[in-house]
Amino acid sequence: MGLISGILMGMIFGVSLMAGWLQMMKYRSGKRIGKAVDIKTLSTLNRDDLRKICGDNYPEWISFPVFEQAKWLNKQLSKLWPYVAEAASAVLKESVEPLLEDYRPTAVNSLKFAKLSLGTVAPKIEGIRVQSLKKGQVTMDIDLRWGGDPNIVLEVDTPVGNIPIQLKDLQVFTVVRVIFHLAEEMPCISALLVALLSEPKPRIDYTLKAVGGSLTGLPGISDMIDDTVESIVTDTLQWPHRIVVPMGGTAVDASEFELKPEGRLTVTVVRANDLKNLEMIGKSDPYVVVHVRPRFKVKTKTIDNNLNPVWNETFELIAEDRETQGLTVEVFDKDIGQDQRLGIAKVRLSELEPEKPKEVNLRLLASLDTLKVKDKKDRGTCTIKQGGTIGCARRRKEDLRSKKRNERSRSYREHDGCGRRVGIRVQYRYRR
């Protein structure tokens, strides 16, 4: 009897063991199939899908396998950061303060750093992509994230007195492009080109706090600083703009690597319609500011007490990169104190249709950053006249053919060498 019971128990235990093993294998097989399906699904996602899933803080190497992780570099950067931060603070103060002075609003007498320290938290490199786009160059794109603890205090000198303003909770999300120009002599690098890629758009987040007071009693200061920071980033640091750093040991002409003008853009500000009235008594006194780069702005005359002004004023602006730059049109209300912006619009230079001169009606917005727009009311339109362009290489070929076919090209040769104009009111005039 004991023998039979032992055999039955052994059989039951063996069957149970086999059943458990089969169940475990079935479970593991299901998990593997599920992971394979997830991986296949992830492989079909594009960049926009990943941004929706991960948010804006996803590292570039997730969506672009060409970005390699750099954990070892982050470890070394953390160790070196106290020394790097001290040196970089001095360099930033020396290089950025002149930019603050160049880009400061007219309502501010001076804008400079009272304190500048990059803190103790090192930036984090999420990924690195190395390319060889041109002979004699090595291009490195660095996906950089920084949520540091810097101590930055701006001293804003206004007609009502000096106002110290602190930048807190600074966060930077951007891809930095570094281009190494190679040389045959040590240190084998003649110059470095540094810029922020425009795509993905650089993000610099911070909060402003008046030292010993509140910004609520200083209307317009916060927006003024935001606009100044945005102008400096887009006009001097964002690609195709770049900072050229000559390297020691090799004589080099830094101007060779700087961004050069591609042509001249001629634009006519025609009129504005149905502008927003900001005056308690009477109507706004509008004028228009036009620019490709914020550093080089042109302005129309002011027309008093008119919400449908007509200017018909023509300006010439330098264009350096047709594919990435745009024409910005801002309408302001002239006031006794600080002028108020009635609206802003922007059109990409690449959207100007070749050889089709026409009027363009630009709908004015409260801000180009739609996330910051709280006032959804209509702000009217601004009309400009625009034409088109012909590329430099194509233009030169046409010039040569024209000279061969027609002796009347002598009048063209006596021109300033910038090529024939195309269009009526807006055109690029290319230099040889």
Tab-separated table of C-alpha atoms in Angstrom:
chain	number	residue	atom	x	y	z
A	1	MET	CA	0.000	0.000	0.000
A	2	GLY	CA	2.803	2.390	0.795
A	3	LEU	CA	4.494	1.546	-2.508
A	4	ILE	CA	1.356	2.348	-4.496
A	5	SER	CA	0.863	5.628	-2.626
A	6	GLY	CA	4.475	6.601	-3.310
A	7	ILE	CA	4.107	5.881	-7.022
A	8	LEU	CA	0.892	7.928	-7.238
A	9	MET	CA	2.435	10.854	-5.372
A	10	GLY	CA	5.484	10.741	-7.634
A	11	MET	CA	3.297	10.722	-10.744
A	12	ILE	CA	1.206	13.637	-9.454
A	13	PHE	CA	4.352	15.623	-8.570
A	14	GLY	CA	5.900	14.916	-11.971
A	15	VAL	CA	2.743	15.921	-13.860
A	16	SER	CA	2.471	19.090	-11.758
A	17	LEU	CA	6.107	19.922	-12.406
A	18	MET	CA	5.680	19.441	-16.164
A	19	ALA	CA	2.488	21.523	-16.167
A	20	GLY	CA	4.205	24.323	-14.250
A	21	TRP	CA	7.182	24.236	-16.607
A	22	LEU	CA	4.909	24.370	-19.675
A	23	GLN	CA	2.981	27.294	-18.146
A	24	MET	CA	6.215	29.177	-17.417
A	25	MET	CA	7.491	28.611	-20.977
A	26	LYS	CA	4.160	29.805	-22.360
A	27	TYR	CA	4.365	32.937	-20.189
A	28	ARG	CA	7.963	33.668	-21.251
A	29	SER	CA	7.072	33.112	-24.890
A	30	GLY	CA	4.178	35.576	-24.559
A	31	LYS	CA	6.479	38.162	-22.957
A	32	ARG	CA	9.034	37.768	-25.754
A	33	ILE	CA	6.324	38.136	-28.398
A	34	GLY	CA	4.990	41.220	-26.614
A	35	LYS	CA	8.451	42.824	-26.481
A	36	ALA	CA	9.017	42.039	-30.157
A	37	VAL	CA	5.703	43.700	-31.024
A	38	ASP	CA	6.605	46.763	-28.909
A	39	ILE	CA	10.039	47.048	-30.548
A	40	LYS	CA	8.510	46.744	-34.002
A	41	THR	CA	5.962	49.425	-33.115
A	42	LEU	CA	8.690	51.743	-31.771
A	43	SER	CA	10.717	51.271	-34.947
A	44	THR	CA	7.819	52.694	-36.980
A	45	LEU	CA	7.482	55.826	-34.842
A	46	ASN	CA	8.788	59.085	-36.226
A	47	ARG	CA	10.183	62.019	-34.329
A	48	ASP	CA	6.795	63.671	-33.766
A	49	ASP	CA	5.344	60.453	-32.332
A	50	LEU	CA	8.242	60.129	-29.899
A	51	ARG	CA	7.867	63.770	-28.874
A	52	LYS	CA	4.200	63.120	-27.996
A	53	ILE	CA	5.145	60.074	-25.935
A	54	CYS	CA	8.272	61.391	-24.196
A	55	GLY	CA	7.617	65.125	-24.223
A	56	ASP	CA	10.175	67.785	-25.105
A	57	ASN	CA	12.863	66.322	-22.866
A	58	TYR	CA	13.556	63.142	-24.805
A	59	PRO	CA	17.245	62.661	-25.716
A	60	GLU	CA	18.123	62.879	-29.391
A	61	TRP	CA	19.703	59.415	-29.576
A	62	ILE	CA	16.264	57.833	-28.966
A	63	SER	CA	14.828	59.098	-32.229
A	64	PHE	CA	18.119	59.297	-34.109
A	65	PRO	CA	20.395	56.277	-33.704
A	66	VAL	CA	23.283	58.345	-35.133
A	67	PHE	CA	23.386	60.115	-31.750
A	68	GLU	CA	25.619	58.075	-29.470
A	69	GLN	CA	25.435	58.106	-25.699
A	70	ALA	CA	28.329	59.752	-23.870
A	71	LYS	CA	28.123	58.566	-20.270
A	72	TRP	CA	31.904	58.587	-19.926
A	73	LEU	CA	31.999	62.235	-21.050
A	74	ASN	CA	29.363	63.224	-18.495
A	75	LYS	CA	31.451	61.654	-15.711
A	76	GLN	CA	34.536	63.606	-16.766
A	77	LEU	CA	32.536	66.819	-17.200
A	78	SER	CA	31.159	66.492	-13.648
A	79	LYS	CA	34.702	66.292	-12.293
A	80	LEU	CA	35.964	69.187	-14.407
A	81	TRP	CA	32.897	71.424	-13.990
A	82	PRO	CA	34.139	73.518	-11.016
A	83	TYR	CA	37.120	74.637	-13.114
A	84	VAL	CA	35.166	74.891	-16.379
A	85	ALA	CA	32.390	76.913	-14.716
A	86	GLU	CA	34.818	79.479	-13.310
A	87	ALA	CA	36.552	79.991	-16.642
A	88	ALA	CA	33.305	79.960	-18.633
A	89	SER	CA	31.717	82.546	-16.318
A	90	ALA	CA	34.479	85.024	-17.101
A	91	VAL	CA	34.293	84.318	-20.845
A	92	LEU	CA	30.487	84.651	-20.894
A	93	LYS	CA	30.536	87.943	-19.037
A	94	GLU	CA	33.138	89.358	-21.399
A	95	SER	CA	31.343	88.191	-24.564
A	96	VAL	CA	27.661	88.531	-23.610
A	97	GLU	CA	27.707	91.980	-21.960
A	98	PRO	CA	28.461	93.746	-25.282
A	99	LEU	CA	25.520	91.852	-26.807
A	100	LEU	CA	23.243	92.982	-23.991
A	101	GLU	CA	24.272	96.543	-24.737
A	102	ASP	CA	23.675	96.098	-28.490
A	103	TYR	CA	20.247	94.524	-28.052
A	104	ARG	CA	18.943	96.457	-25.052
A	105	PRO	CA	15.596	98.227	-25.570
A	106	THR	CA	15.587	101.992	-25.973
A	107	ALA	CA	13.689	102.384	-22.684
A	108	VAL	CA	16.703	101.002	-20.780
A	109	ASN	CA	19.854	103.066	-20.235
A	110	SER	CA	22.126	100.059	-19.655
A	111	LEU	CA	21.891	96.297	-19.169
A	112	LYS	CA	24.778	94.362	-17.647
A	113	PHE	CA	25.649	91.563	-15.241
A	114	ALA	CA	25.890	92.354	-11.553
A	115	LYS	CA	26.702	88.703	-10.759
A	116	LEU	CA	27.458	85.761	-13.024
A	117	SER	CA	28.280	82.283	-11.754
A	118	LEU	CA	27.368	79.012	-13.492
A	119	GLY	CA	26.937	77.114	-10.234
A	120	THR	CA	27.959	73.593	-9.257
A	121	VAL	CA	25.676	71.447	-11.456
A	122	ALA	CA	27.288	70.379	-14.737
A	123	PRO	CA	25.330	70.136	-18.000
A	124	LYS	CA	24.348	66.680	-19.194
A	125	ILE	CA	25.221	65.435	-22.667
A	126	GLU	CA	22.428	63.131	-23.853
A	127	GLY	CA	24.030	62.215	-27.164
A	128	ILE	CA	26.719	63.076	-29.702
A	129	ARG	CA	26.614	62.840	-33.501
A	130	VAL	CA	29.836	63.151	-35.509
A	131	GLN	CA	29.740	63.911	-39.240
A	132	SER	CA	32.168	64.840	-42.008
A	133	LEU	CA	30.076	67.193	-44.122
A	134	LYS	CA	32.975	68.972	-45.858
A	135	LYS	CA	36.577	68.145	-46.582
A	136	GLY	CA	38.877	69.506	-43.899
A	137	GLN	CA	36.055	69.745	-41.335
A	138	VAL	CA	34.629	67.561	-38.610
A	139	THR	CA	31.116	68.434	-37.437
A	140	MET	CA	29.933	67.399	-33.974
A	141	ASP	CA	26.323	67.864	-32.822
A	142	ILE	CA	25.914	67.690	-29.037
A	143	ASP	CA	22.470	67.155	-27.481
A	144	LEU	CA	22.837	69.282	-24.336
A	145	ARG	CA	20.516	69.516	-21.317
A	146	TRP	CA	21.213	71.726	-18.340
A	147	GLY	CA	19.118	72.285	-15.255
A	148	GLY	CA	21.730	74.071	-13.192
A	149	ASP	CA	21.947	76.314	-10.148
A	150	PRO	CA	23.608	79.423	-11.598
A	151	ASN	CA	23.704	82.754	-9.785
A	152	ILE	CA	22.876	85.335	-12.450
A	153	VAL	CA	21.828	88.875	-11.535
A	154	LEU	CA	21.177	91.510	-14.194
A	155	GLU	CA	21.524	95.183	-13.374
A	156	VAL	CA	18.871	97.070	-15.352
A	157	ASP	CA	19.389	100.822	-15.422
A	158	THR	CA	16.076	102.544	-16.180
A	159	PRO	CA	14.987	106.182	-15.967
A	160	VAL	CA	13.433	105.371	-12.566
A	161	GLY	CA	16.634	103.863	-11.166
A	162	ASN	CA	18.770	100.687	-11.068
A	163	ILE	CA	16.812	97.436	-10.781
A	164	PRO	CA	18.675	94.187	-9.932
A	165	ILE	CA	16.863	91.198	-11.456
A	166	GLN	CA	17.814	87.586	-10.762
A	167	LEU	CA	17.424	84.711	-13.234
A	168	LYS	CA	16.301	81.606	-11.352
A	169	ASP	CA	15.383	77.999	-12.244
A	170	LEU	CA	17.410	78.159	-15.452
A	171	GLN	CA	16.930	75.212	-17.825
A	172	VAL	CA	18.518	74.808	-21.251
A	173	PHE	CA	17.526	72.247	-23.892
A	174	THR	CA	19.391	72.518	-27.183
A	175	VAL	CA	21.620	70.804	-29.733
A	176	VAL	CA	25.017	72.507	-30.017
A	177	ARG	CA	26.888	72.229	-33.312
A	178	VAL	CA	30.685	72.388	-33.077
A	179	ILE	CA	32.676	72.418	-36.336
A	180	PHE	CA	36.405	71.674	-36.173
A	181	HIS	CA	38.445	73.195	-39.018
A	182	LEU	CA	41.439	70.929	-39.458
A	183	ALA	CA	45.005	72.058	-40.107
A	184	GLU	CA	48.256	70.296	-40.970
A	185	GLU	CA	50.157	71.835	-38.069
A	186	MET	CA	49.708	71.210	-34.353
A	187	PRO	CA	47.256	71.359	-32.670
A	188	CYS	CA	45.704	70.179	-35.990
A	189	ILE	CA	42.693	72.495	-35.479
A	190	SER	CA	42.784	76.031	-36.855
A	191	ALA	CA	39.378	77.202	-35.604
A	192	LEU	CA	36.173	76.121	-33.902
A	193	LEU	CA	32.697	77.153	-35.041
A	194	VAL	CA	29.982	76.966	-32.363
A	195	ALA	CA	26.247	77.405	-32.954
A	196	LEU	CA	22.846	76.219	-31.716
A	197	LEU	CA	20.832	74.205	-34.228
A	198	SER	CA	17.483	75.764	-35.131
A	199	GLU	CA	15.801	72.347	-35.255
A	200	PRO	CA	14.946	71.247	-32.642
A	201	LYS	CA	14.404	74.835	-31.533
A	202	PRO	CA	16.612	75.861	-28.589
A	203	ARG	CA	14.647	76.135	-25.342
A	204	ILE	CA	15.818	78.393	-22.530
A	205	ASP	CA	13.458	78.466	-19.554
A	206	TYR	CA	13.889	80.652	-16.473
A	207	THR	CA	11.986	82.749	-13.974
A	208	LEU	CA	12.733	86.367	-13.140
A	209	LYS	CA	12.736	87.816	-9.640
A	210	ALA	CA	13.466	91.376	-8.607
A	211	VAL	CA	16.067	91.360	-5.824
A	212	GLY	CA	14.455	92.870	-2.752
A	213	GLY	CA	11.162	93.552	-4.501
A	214	SER	CA	8.556	92.325	-6.969
A	215	LEU	CA	8.287	92.533	-10.741
A	216	THR	CA	4.572	93.246	-10.523
A	217	GLY	CA	5.409	96.889	-9.840
A	218	LEU	CA	7.611	97.015	-12.947
A	219	PRO	CA	5.314	96.351	-15.910
A	220	GLY	CA	7.058	95.404	-19.147
A	221	ILE	CA	10.451	94.539	-17.598
A	222	SER	CA	9.885	90.774	-17.786
A	223	ASP	CA	8.763	90.885	-21.439
A	224	MET	CA	11.661	93.193	-22.258
A	225	ILE	CA	14.238	90.745	-20.872
A	226	ASP	CA	12.513	87.805	-22.603
A	227	ASP	CA	12.653	89.624	-25.951
A	228	THR	CA	16.309	90.563	-25.414
A	229	VAL	CA	17.323	86.967	-24.624
A	230	GLU	CA	15.325	85.671	-27.611
A	231	SER	CA	16.948	88.220	-29.940
A	232	ILE	CA	20.475	87.378	-28.797
A	233	VAL	CA	19.932	83.628	-29.188
A	234	THR	CA	18.309	83.775	-32.627
A	235	ASP	CA	20.502	86.554	-34.016
A	236	THR	CA	23.966	85.510	-32.857
A	237	LEU	CA	23.933	81.885	-31.665
A	238	GLN	CA	21.336	80.026	-33.725
A	239	TRP	CA	22.503	78.349	-36.948
A	240	PRO	CA	23.451	79.615	-39.547
A	241	HIS	CA	24.891	82.292	-37.227
A	242	ARG	CA	27.951	81.065	-35.396
A	243	ILE	CA	30.717	82.011	-32.992
A	244	VAL	CA	34.218	81.623	-34.444
A	245	VAL	CA	36.960	80.664	-31.971
A	246	PRO	CA	40.505	80.756	-33.465
A	247	MET	CA	42.792	78.095	-31.977
A	248	GLY	CA	46.353	78.833	-30.883
A	249	GLY	CA	49.365	77.588	-32.752
A	250	THR	CA	48.135	78.293	-36.281
A	251	ALA	CA	47.597	81.695	-37.892
A	252	VAL	CA	44.071	81.815	-39.310
A	253	ASP	CA	41.775	84.473	-40.750
A	254	ALA	CA	38.618	84.094	-38.642
A	255	SER	CA	36.591	86.131	-41.137
A	256	GLU	CA	36.869	83.215	-43.565
A	257	PHE	CA	34.530	81.151	-41.379
A	258	GLU	CA	32.032	83.871	-40.466
A	259	LEU	CA	28.574	84.025	-42.021
A	260	LYS	CA	28.689	86.141	-45.171
A	261	PRO	CA	25.855	88.137	-46.777
A	262	GLU	CA	24.037	86.263	-49.528
A	263	GLY	CA	22.214	89.238	-50.947
A	264	ARG	CA	20.156	92.345	-50.303
A	265	LEU	CA	16.424	92.215	-49.643
A	266	THR	CA	14.380	95.239	-50.658
A	267	VAL	CA	10.973	95.497	-48.991
A	268	THR	CA	8.269	98.151	-49.136
A	269	VAL	CA	5.997	98.663	-46.141
A	270	VAL	CA	2.731	99.702	-47.766
A	271	ARG	CA	0.041	100.059	-45.119
A	272	ALA	CA	-1.727	98.556	-42.105
A	273	ASN	CA	-5.421	97.958	-41.554
A	274	ASP	CA	-7.674	97.644	-38.515
A	275	LEU	CA	-4.908	98.041	-35.938
A	276	LYS	CA	-5.686	97.564	-32.260
A	277	ASN	CA	-6.263	100.832	-30.395
A	278	LEU	CA	-4.289	101.039	-27.134
A	279	GLU	CA	-5.068	104.686	-26.361
A	280	MET	CA	-7.605	105.812	-23.779
A	281	ILE	CA	-8.149	109.060	-25.669
A	282	GLY	CA	-7.838	109.211	-29.437
A	283	LYS	CA	-6.163	106.524	-31.525
A	284	SER	CA	-2.771	104.803	-31.634
A	285	ASP	CA	0.229	106.441	-33.328
A	286	PRO	CA	1.659	103.487	-35.307
A	287	TYR	CA	5.044	102.902	-36.892
A	288	VAL	CA	6.608	99.715	-38.324
A	289	VAL	CA	9.940	98.076	-37.508
A	290	VAL	CA	11.270	95.608	-40.094
A	291	HIS	CA	14.263	93.289	-39.791
A	292	VAL	CA	15.833	90.036	-40.902
A	293	ARG	CA	18.218	90.118	-37.952
A	294	PRO	CA	17.117	91.936	-34.773
A	295	ARG	CA	20.467	93.689	-34.622
A	296	PHE	CA	19.824	95.519	-37.902
A	297	LYS	CA	16.366	97.068	-37.720
A	298	VAL	CA	14.807	99.756	-39.903
A	299	LYS	CA	11.809	101.874	-38.948
A	300	THR	CA	9.106	103.790	-40.772
A	301	LYS	CA	7.882	107.220	-39.807
A	302	THR	CA	5.162	107.541	-37.156
A	303	ILE	CA	1.636	108.366	-38.322
A	304	ASP	CA	-0.378	110.023	-35.580
A	305	ASN	CA	-3.901	109.100	-34.538
A	306	ASN	CA	-4.562	106.504	-37.268
A	307	LEU	CA	-5.559	102.818	-37.161
A	308	ASN	CA	-5.311	102.413	-40.964
A	309	PRO	CA	-1.975	104.133	-41.756
A	310	VAL	CA	-0.268	104.218	-45.156
A	311	TRP	CA	3.539	104.459	-45.307
A	312	ASN	CA	4.818	103.298	-48.736
A	313	GLU	CA	8.405	103.335	-47.425
A	314	THR	CA	11.116	101.131	-48.949
A	315	PHE	CA	14.104	99.598	-47.146
A	316	GLU	CA	17.084	97.381	-47.990
A	317	LEU	CA	18.128	94.592	-45.639
A	318	ILE	CA	20.995	92.105	-45.672
A	319	ALA	CA	20.029	88.440	-46.167
A	320	GLU	CA	22.603	85.822	-45.173
A	321	ASP	CA	20.716	82.547	-45.521
A	322	ARG	CA	17.481	82.400	-47.489
A	323	GLU	CA	16.541	78.926	-46.271
A	324	THR	CA	16.654	79.619	-42.529
A	325	GLN	CA	16.048	83.351	-42.121
A	326	GLY	CA	12.771	85.244	-42.187
A	327	LEU	CA	11.445	88.782	-42.502
A	328	THR	CA	9.928	90.071	-39.247
A	329	VAL	CA	7.426	92.941	-39.260
A	330	GLU	CA	6.471	94.646	-35.976
A	331	VAL	CA	3.922	97.434	-35.541
A	332	PHE	CA	4.320	99.710	-32.495
A	333	ASP	CA	2.310	102.484	-30.905
A	334	LYS	CA	4.476	105.546	-30.250
A	335	ASP	CA	4.051	106.634	-26.644
A	336	ILE	CA	5.589	109.069	-24.181
A	337	GLY	CA	7.144	106.269	-22.129
A	338	GLN	CA	7.827	102.815	-23.531
A	339	ASP	CA	6.320	102.129	-26.962
A	340	GLN	CA	3.758	99.325	-26.997
A	341	ARG	CA	3.704	96.615	-29.640
A	342	LEU	CA	0.443	96.443	-31.558
A	343	GLY	CA	1.315	93.223	-33.380
A	344	ILE	CA	4.028	91.148	-35.014
A	345	ALA	CA	4.255	88.903	-38.084
A	346	LYS	CA	6.990	86.873	-39.755
A	347	VAL	CA	7.418	85.376	-43.224
A	348	ARG	CA	10.267	83.041	-44.229
A	349	LEU	CA	12.520	84.314	-47.012
A	350	SER	CA	12.143	80.957	-48.759
A	351	GLU	CA	8.396	81.639	-49.087
A	352	LEU	CA	8.993	84.675	-51.290
A	353	GLU	CA	7.979	83.327	-54.707
A	354	PRO	CA	10.600	83.859	-57.459
A	355	GLU	CA	9.713	86.355	-60.171
A	356	LYS	CA	6.184	86.910	-58.869
A	357	PRO	CA	6.069	90.390	-57.351
A	358	LYS	CA	2.930	90.880	-55.316
A	359	GLU	CA	1.495	92.378	-52.173
A	360	VAL	CA	1.480	90.189	-49.076
A	361	ASN	CA	-0.987	90.757	-46.250
A	362	LEU	CA	0.520	89.649	-42.938
A	363	ARG	CA	-1.898	88.992	-40.081
A	364	LEU	CA	-0.535	90.542	-36.903
A	365	LEU	CA	-0.184	88.435	-33.756
A	366	ALA	CA	0.429	89.356	-30.142
A	367	SER	CA	3.580	87.161	-30.167
A	368	LEU	CA	5.329	84.737	-32.502
A	369	ASP	CA	5.309	82.239	-29.648
A	370	THR	CA	1.720	81.030	-29.799
A	371	LEU	CA	2.027	79.382	-26.369
A	372	LYS	CA	2.453	82.840	-24.796
A	373	VAL	CA	-0.513	84.381	-26.594
A	374	LYS	CA	-3.339	85.051	-24.140
A	375	ASP	CA	-5.087	87.801	-26.084
A	376	LYS	CA	-6.818	86.110	-29.041
A	377	LYS	CA	-8.407	89.322	-30.365
A	378	ASP	CA	-7.796	90.408	-33.963
A	379	ARG	CA	-4.870	92.843	-34.233
A	380	GLY	CA	-5.274	93.755	-37.899
A	381	THR	CA	-2.938	93.275	-40.858
A	382	CYS	CA	0.203	94.843	-42.313
A	383	THR	CA	0.752	94.865	-46.078
A	384	ILE	CA	4.172	94.676	-47.719
A	385	LYS	CA	5.153	94.429	-51.384
A	386	GLN	CA	7.409	91.538	-52.275
A	387	GLY	CA	9.063	90.095	-55.350
A	388	GLY	CA	11.485	87.181	-55.697
A	389	THR	CA	15.033	86.011	-56.223
A	390	ILE	CA	17.360	84.154	-58.555
A	391	GLY	CA	20.184	82.079	-57.084
A	392	CYS	CA	23.760	83.387	-57.286
A	393	ALA	CA	25.123	80.674	-59.580
A	394	ARG	CA	22.182	80.845	-61.957
A	395	ARG	CA	22.412	84.638	-62.053
A	396	ARG	CA	26.086	84.611	-62.987
A	397	LYS	CA	25.433	82.168	-65.840
A	398	GLU	CA	22.643	84.357	-67.162
A	399	ASP	CA	24.918	87.377	-66.965
A	400	LEU	CA	27.589	85.639	-69.054
A	401	ARG	CA	25.075	84.536	-71.696
A	402	SER	CA	23.649	88.039	-71.832
A	403	LYS	CA	27.088	89.555	-72.397
A	404	LYS	CA	27.774	87.181	-75.265
A	405	ARG	CA	24.401	87.662	-76.936
A	406	ASN	CA	23.959	91.390	-76.585
A	407	GLU	CA	26.372	94.306	-76.606
A	408	ARG	CA	23.867	96.255	-74.597
A	409	SER	CA	25.111	94.390	-71.550
A	410	ARG	CA	27.586	97.272	-71.117
A	411	SER	CA	24.963	99.089	-69.069
A	412	TYR	CA	24.748	96.047	-66.820
A	413	ARG	CA	28.550	95.900	-66.383
A	414	GLU	CA	28.475	99.491	-65.229
A	415	HIS	CA	26.089	98.472	-62.469
A	416	ASP	CA	27.455	97.882	-58.959
A	417	GLY	CA	28.089	94.203	-59.686
A	418	CYS	CA	25.209	92.913	-57.627
A	419	GLY	CA	23.174	91.415	-60.495
A	420	ARG	CA	19.913	92.357	-62.143
A	421	ARG	CA	16.940	93.132	-59.990
A	422	VAL	CA	13.997	90.801	-60.107
A	423	GLY	CA	10.495	91.878	-59.128
A	424	ILE	CA	9.113	95.283	-58.402
A	425	ARG	CA	9.493	96.048	-54.732
A	426	VAL	CA	11.242	93.130	-52.996
A	427	GLN	CA	14.203	91.350	-54.527
A	428	TYR	CA	17.621	89.983	-53.699
A	429	ARG	CA	20.593	91.704	-55.240
A	430	TYR	CA	23.496	89.299	-55.194
A	431	ARG	CA	27.098	90.309	-54.958
A	432	ARG	CA	29.830	88.782	-57.044
